[in-house]
Coordinates of C-alpha atoms and ligand atoms in Angstrom, one line a residue:
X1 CA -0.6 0.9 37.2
X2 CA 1.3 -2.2 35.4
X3 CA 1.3 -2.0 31.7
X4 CA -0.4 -4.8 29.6
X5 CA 0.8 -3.7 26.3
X6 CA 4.3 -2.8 24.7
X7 CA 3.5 -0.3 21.8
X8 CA 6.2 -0.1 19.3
X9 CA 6.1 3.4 17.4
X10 CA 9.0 6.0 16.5
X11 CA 9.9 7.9 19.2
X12 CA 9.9 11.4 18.6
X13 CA 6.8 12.1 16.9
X14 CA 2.8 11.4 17.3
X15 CA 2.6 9.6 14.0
X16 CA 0.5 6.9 13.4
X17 CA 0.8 5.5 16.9
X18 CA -1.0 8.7 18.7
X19 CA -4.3 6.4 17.6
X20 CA -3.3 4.4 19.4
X21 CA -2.1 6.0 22.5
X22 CA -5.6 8.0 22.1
X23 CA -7.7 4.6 22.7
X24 CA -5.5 3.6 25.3
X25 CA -6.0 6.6 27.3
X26 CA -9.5 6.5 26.9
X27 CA -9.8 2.8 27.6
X28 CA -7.8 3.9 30.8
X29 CA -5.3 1.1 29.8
X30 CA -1.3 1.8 30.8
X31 CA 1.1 1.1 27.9
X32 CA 5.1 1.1 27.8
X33 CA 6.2 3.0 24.8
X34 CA 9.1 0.6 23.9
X35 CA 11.3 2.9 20.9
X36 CA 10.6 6.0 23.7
X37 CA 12.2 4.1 26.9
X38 CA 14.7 2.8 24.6
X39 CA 15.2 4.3 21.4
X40 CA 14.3 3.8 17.5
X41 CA 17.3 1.4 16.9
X42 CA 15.5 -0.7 19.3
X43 CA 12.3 -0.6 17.4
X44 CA 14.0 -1.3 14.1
X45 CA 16.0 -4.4 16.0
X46 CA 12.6 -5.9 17.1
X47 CA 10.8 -5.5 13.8
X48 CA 14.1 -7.0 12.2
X49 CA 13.7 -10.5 15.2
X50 CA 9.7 -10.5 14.4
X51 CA 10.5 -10.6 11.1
X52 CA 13.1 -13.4 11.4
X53 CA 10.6 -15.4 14.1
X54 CA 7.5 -17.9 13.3
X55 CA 4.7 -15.3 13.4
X56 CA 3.3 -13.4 11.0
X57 CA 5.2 -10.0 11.4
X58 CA 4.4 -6.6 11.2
X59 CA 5.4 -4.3 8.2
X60 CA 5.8 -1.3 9.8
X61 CA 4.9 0.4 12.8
X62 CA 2.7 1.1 14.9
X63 CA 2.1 -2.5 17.0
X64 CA 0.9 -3.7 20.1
X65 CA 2.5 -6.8 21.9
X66 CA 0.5 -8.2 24.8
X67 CA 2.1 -8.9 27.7
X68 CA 0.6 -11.2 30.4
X69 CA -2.5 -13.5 29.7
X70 CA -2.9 -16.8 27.4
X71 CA -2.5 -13.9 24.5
X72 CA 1.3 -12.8 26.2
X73 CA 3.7 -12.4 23.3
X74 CA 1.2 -11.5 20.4
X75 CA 1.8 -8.8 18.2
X76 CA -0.9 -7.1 16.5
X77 CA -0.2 -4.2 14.1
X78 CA -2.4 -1.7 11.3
X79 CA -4.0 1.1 13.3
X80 CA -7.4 0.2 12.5
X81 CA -6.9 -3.9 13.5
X82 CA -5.3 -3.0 16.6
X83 CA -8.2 -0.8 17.3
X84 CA -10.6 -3.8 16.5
X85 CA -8.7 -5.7 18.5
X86 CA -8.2 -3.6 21.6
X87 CA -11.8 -2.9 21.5
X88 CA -12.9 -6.5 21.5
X89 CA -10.4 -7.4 24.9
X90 CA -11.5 -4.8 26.8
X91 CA -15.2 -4.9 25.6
X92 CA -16.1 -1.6 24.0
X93 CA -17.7 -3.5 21.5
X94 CA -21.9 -2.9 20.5
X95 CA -22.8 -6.5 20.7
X96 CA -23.9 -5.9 17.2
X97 CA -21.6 -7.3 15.0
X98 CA -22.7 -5.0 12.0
X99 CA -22.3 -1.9 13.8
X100 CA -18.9 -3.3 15.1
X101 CA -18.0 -3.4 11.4
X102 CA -18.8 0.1 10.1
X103 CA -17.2 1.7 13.1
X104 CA -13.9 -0.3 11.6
X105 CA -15.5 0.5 7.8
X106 CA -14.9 4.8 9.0
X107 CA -11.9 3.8 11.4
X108 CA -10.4 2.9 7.7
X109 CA -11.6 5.8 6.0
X110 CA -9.8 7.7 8.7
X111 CA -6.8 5.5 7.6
X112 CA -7.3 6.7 4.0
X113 CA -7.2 10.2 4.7
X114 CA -4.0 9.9 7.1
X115 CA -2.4 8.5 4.0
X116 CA -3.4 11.6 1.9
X117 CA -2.4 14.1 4.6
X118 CA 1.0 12.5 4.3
X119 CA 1.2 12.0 1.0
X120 CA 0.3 15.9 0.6
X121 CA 4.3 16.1 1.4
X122 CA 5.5 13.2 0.0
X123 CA 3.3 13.2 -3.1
X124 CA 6.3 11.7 -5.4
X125 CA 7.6 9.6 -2.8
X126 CA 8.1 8.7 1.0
X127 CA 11.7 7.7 0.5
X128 CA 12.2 11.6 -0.4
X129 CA 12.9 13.9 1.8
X130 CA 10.3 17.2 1.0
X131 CA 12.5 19.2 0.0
X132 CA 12.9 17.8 -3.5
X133 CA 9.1 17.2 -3.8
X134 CA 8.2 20.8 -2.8
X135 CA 6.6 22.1 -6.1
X136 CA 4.4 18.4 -6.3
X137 CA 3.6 19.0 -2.5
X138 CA 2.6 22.5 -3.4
X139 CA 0.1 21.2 -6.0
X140 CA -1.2 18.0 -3.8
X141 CA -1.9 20.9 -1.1
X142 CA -3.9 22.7 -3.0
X143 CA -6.1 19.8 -4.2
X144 CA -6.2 17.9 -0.6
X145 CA -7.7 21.6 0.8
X146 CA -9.9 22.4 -2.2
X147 CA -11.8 19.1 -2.7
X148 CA -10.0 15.6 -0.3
X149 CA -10.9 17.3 3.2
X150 CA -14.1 18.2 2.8
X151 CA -15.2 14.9 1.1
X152 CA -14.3 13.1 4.0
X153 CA -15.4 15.8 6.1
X154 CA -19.1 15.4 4.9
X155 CA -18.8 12.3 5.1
X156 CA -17.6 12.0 8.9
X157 CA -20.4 14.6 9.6
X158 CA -23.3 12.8 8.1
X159 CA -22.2 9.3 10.1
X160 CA -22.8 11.9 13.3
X161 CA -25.7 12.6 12.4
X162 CA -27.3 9.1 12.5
X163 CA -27.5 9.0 16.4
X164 CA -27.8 12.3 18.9
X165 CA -24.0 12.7 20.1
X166 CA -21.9 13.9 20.3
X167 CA -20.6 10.4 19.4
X168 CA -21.0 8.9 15.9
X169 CA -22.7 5.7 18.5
X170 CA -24.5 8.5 20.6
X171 CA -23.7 8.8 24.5
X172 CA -20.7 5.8 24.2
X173 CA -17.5 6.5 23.1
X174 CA -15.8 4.5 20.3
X175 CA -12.4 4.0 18.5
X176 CA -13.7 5.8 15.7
X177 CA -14.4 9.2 17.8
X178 CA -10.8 9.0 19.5
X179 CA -9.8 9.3 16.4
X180 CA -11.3 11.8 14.5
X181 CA -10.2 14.1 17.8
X182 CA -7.0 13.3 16.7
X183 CA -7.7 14.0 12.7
X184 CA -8.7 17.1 13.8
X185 CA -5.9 18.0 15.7
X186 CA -3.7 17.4 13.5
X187 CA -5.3 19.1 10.8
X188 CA -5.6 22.2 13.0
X189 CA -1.7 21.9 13.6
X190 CA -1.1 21.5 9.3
X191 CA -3.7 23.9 7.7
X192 CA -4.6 26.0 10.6
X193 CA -6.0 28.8 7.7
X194 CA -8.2 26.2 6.0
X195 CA -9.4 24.6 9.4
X196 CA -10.1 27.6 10.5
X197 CA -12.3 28.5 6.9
X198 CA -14.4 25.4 7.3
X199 CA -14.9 24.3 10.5
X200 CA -18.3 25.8 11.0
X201 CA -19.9 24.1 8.0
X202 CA -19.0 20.9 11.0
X203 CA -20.7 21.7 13.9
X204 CA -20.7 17.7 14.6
X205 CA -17.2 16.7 14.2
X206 CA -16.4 19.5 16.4
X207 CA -18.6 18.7 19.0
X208 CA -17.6 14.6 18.9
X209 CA -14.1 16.2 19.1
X210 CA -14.8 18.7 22.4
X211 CA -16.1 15.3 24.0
X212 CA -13.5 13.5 23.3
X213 CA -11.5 15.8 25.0
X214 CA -13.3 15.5 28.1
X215 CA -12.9 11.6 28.3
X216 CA -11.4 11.4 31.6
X217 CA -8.5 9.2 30.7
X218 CA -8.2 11.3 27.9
X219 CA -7.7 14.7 29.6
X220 CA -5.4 13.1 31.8
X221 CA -2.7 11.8 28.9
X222 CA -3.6 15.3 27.0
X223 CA -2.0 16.7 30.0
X224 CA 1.1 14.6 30.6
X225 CA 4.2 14.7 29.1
X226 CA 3.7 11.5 27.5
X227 CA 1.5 13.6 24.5
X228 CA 4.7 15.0 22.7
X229 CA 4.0 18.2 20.5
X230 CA 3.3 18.0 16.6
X231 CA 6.3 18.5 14.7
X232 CA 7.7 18.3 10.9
X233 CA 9.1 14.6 11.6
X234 CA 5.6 13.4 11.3
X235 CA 2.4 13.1 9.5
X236 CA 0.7 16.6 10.1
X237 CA 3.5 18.9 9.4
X238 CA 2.7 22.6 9.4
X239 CA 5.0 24.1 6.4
X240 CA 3.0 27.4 5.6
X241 CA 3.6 26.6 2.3
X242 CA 1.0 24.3 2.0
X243 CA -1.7 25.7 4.0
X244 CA -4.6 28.9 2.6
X245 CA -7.9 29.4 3.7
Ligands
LIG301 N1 -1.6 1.3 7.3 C1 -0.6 1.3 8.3 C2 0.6 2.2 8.0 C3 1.8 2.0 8.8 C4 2.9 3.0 8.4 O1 2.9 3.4 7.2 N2 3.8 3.3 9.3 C5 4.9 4.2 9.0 C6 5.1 5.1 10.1 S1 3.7 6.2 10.4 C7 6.1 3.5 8.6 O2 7.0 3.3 9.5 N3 6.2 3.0 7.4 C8 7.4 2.4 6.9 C9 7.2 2.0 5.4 O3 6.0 2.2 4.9 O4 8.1 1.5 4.8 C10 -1.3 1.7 9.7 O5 -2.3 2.3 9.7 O6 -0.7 1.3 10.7

């Protein structure tokens, strides 16, 4: 299958760019993985010639170049905008543009909680390494388990319950149920004791999650070596430390 996109991510984790990989899949859309065929030096020497070049650049990975089509060369990056933006080239849109907009409104709010669930182990600061913000991760943990997940959890569960499902649209897949699969996957991989405490009080978000499972291009890249494991590189770490029921 040729690849119309280059994806630009770090290598050797999931990270922000396993959104995007997710929605690929689904879409049944082929992608070269640029920093994987190469390497991250490679990634940091295209950011560093984007950044140099005419366009408007990205600030940090993940982005999406095009790569055939009156579009070739654009590069598109923010998880959420280059979900709106696949979306709309390969027609998974509503044809309501207000719907189109509050499945990007909770595609953000998924981008806000991605931000807490790494700042849980960089709550002082990403240019630290954990180690010497242990005791302030210890303290964000607590408070991200006790109160943040929930709140969005309600939240997420309440928008699947405006149609039947097991999507938040009903029978048609979105952006937004790609991923909250992943949201929940890596939640179950950082606080496998509180996941496993208050999953049932989300009988929805688990059920859009099982589906999205069985979306056929989905299933397939779940399977292949191309979905690398979890690890403590990335944004849902598992330090036992952090996690209680
Ligand atoms: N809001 C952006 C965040 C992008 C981001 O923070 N990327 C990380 C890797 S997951 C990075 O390399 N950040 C470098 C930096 O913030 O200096 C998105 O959703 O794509």
């Amino acid at each position: 299958m040729s690849a119309p996109y280059d994806l630009w991510y770090w290598p050797s984790i999931q990270g922000r760019g396993e959104f995007v990989r997710l929605y690929l899949a689904a879409l049944g859309v082929a992608w070269r993985d640029r920093a994987r065929t190469g390497d991250a030096q490679d990634l940091v020497e295209d950011m560093e010639a984007r950044e140099q070049g005419d366009d408007f650049a990205p600030y940090a990975p993940p982005y999406l170049v095009v790569r055939e089509g009156d579009d070739e060369g654009f590069a598109i990056a923010q998880v959420a905008h280059i979900l709106a933006f696949l979306t709309d080239r390969h027609d998974r849109g509503t044809g309501d543009l207000k719907t189109d907009l509050h499945l990007i409104q909770l595609q953000l709010t998924i981008t806000d909680i991605v931000a807490e669930v790494h700042d849980v182990h960089h709550p002082v600061s990403g240019g630290l390494y954990y180690e010497d913000q242990k005791d302030a991760a210890k303290r964000a943990a607590e408070a991200f388990r006790e109160e943040r997940v929930t709140k969005y959890f309600d939240h997420f569960e309440t928008a699947l319950g405006k149609r039947d499902g097991p999507y938040v649209l009903g029978n048609e897949w979105s952006h937004f149920d790609t991923s909250l699969f992943q949201l929940v996957e890596g939640l179950r991989y950082a606080f496998p004791q509180r996941m496993a405490a208050i999953e049932s009080a989300y009988p929805r978000i688990v059920a859009c999650r099982d589906a999205v499972a069985e979306i056929e291009g989905v299933t397939r890249y779940l399977d292949s070596d191309e979905r690398i494991a979890f690890n403590e590189d990335g944004i849902f770490r598992h330090y036992p430390e952090l996690d209680a029921a």
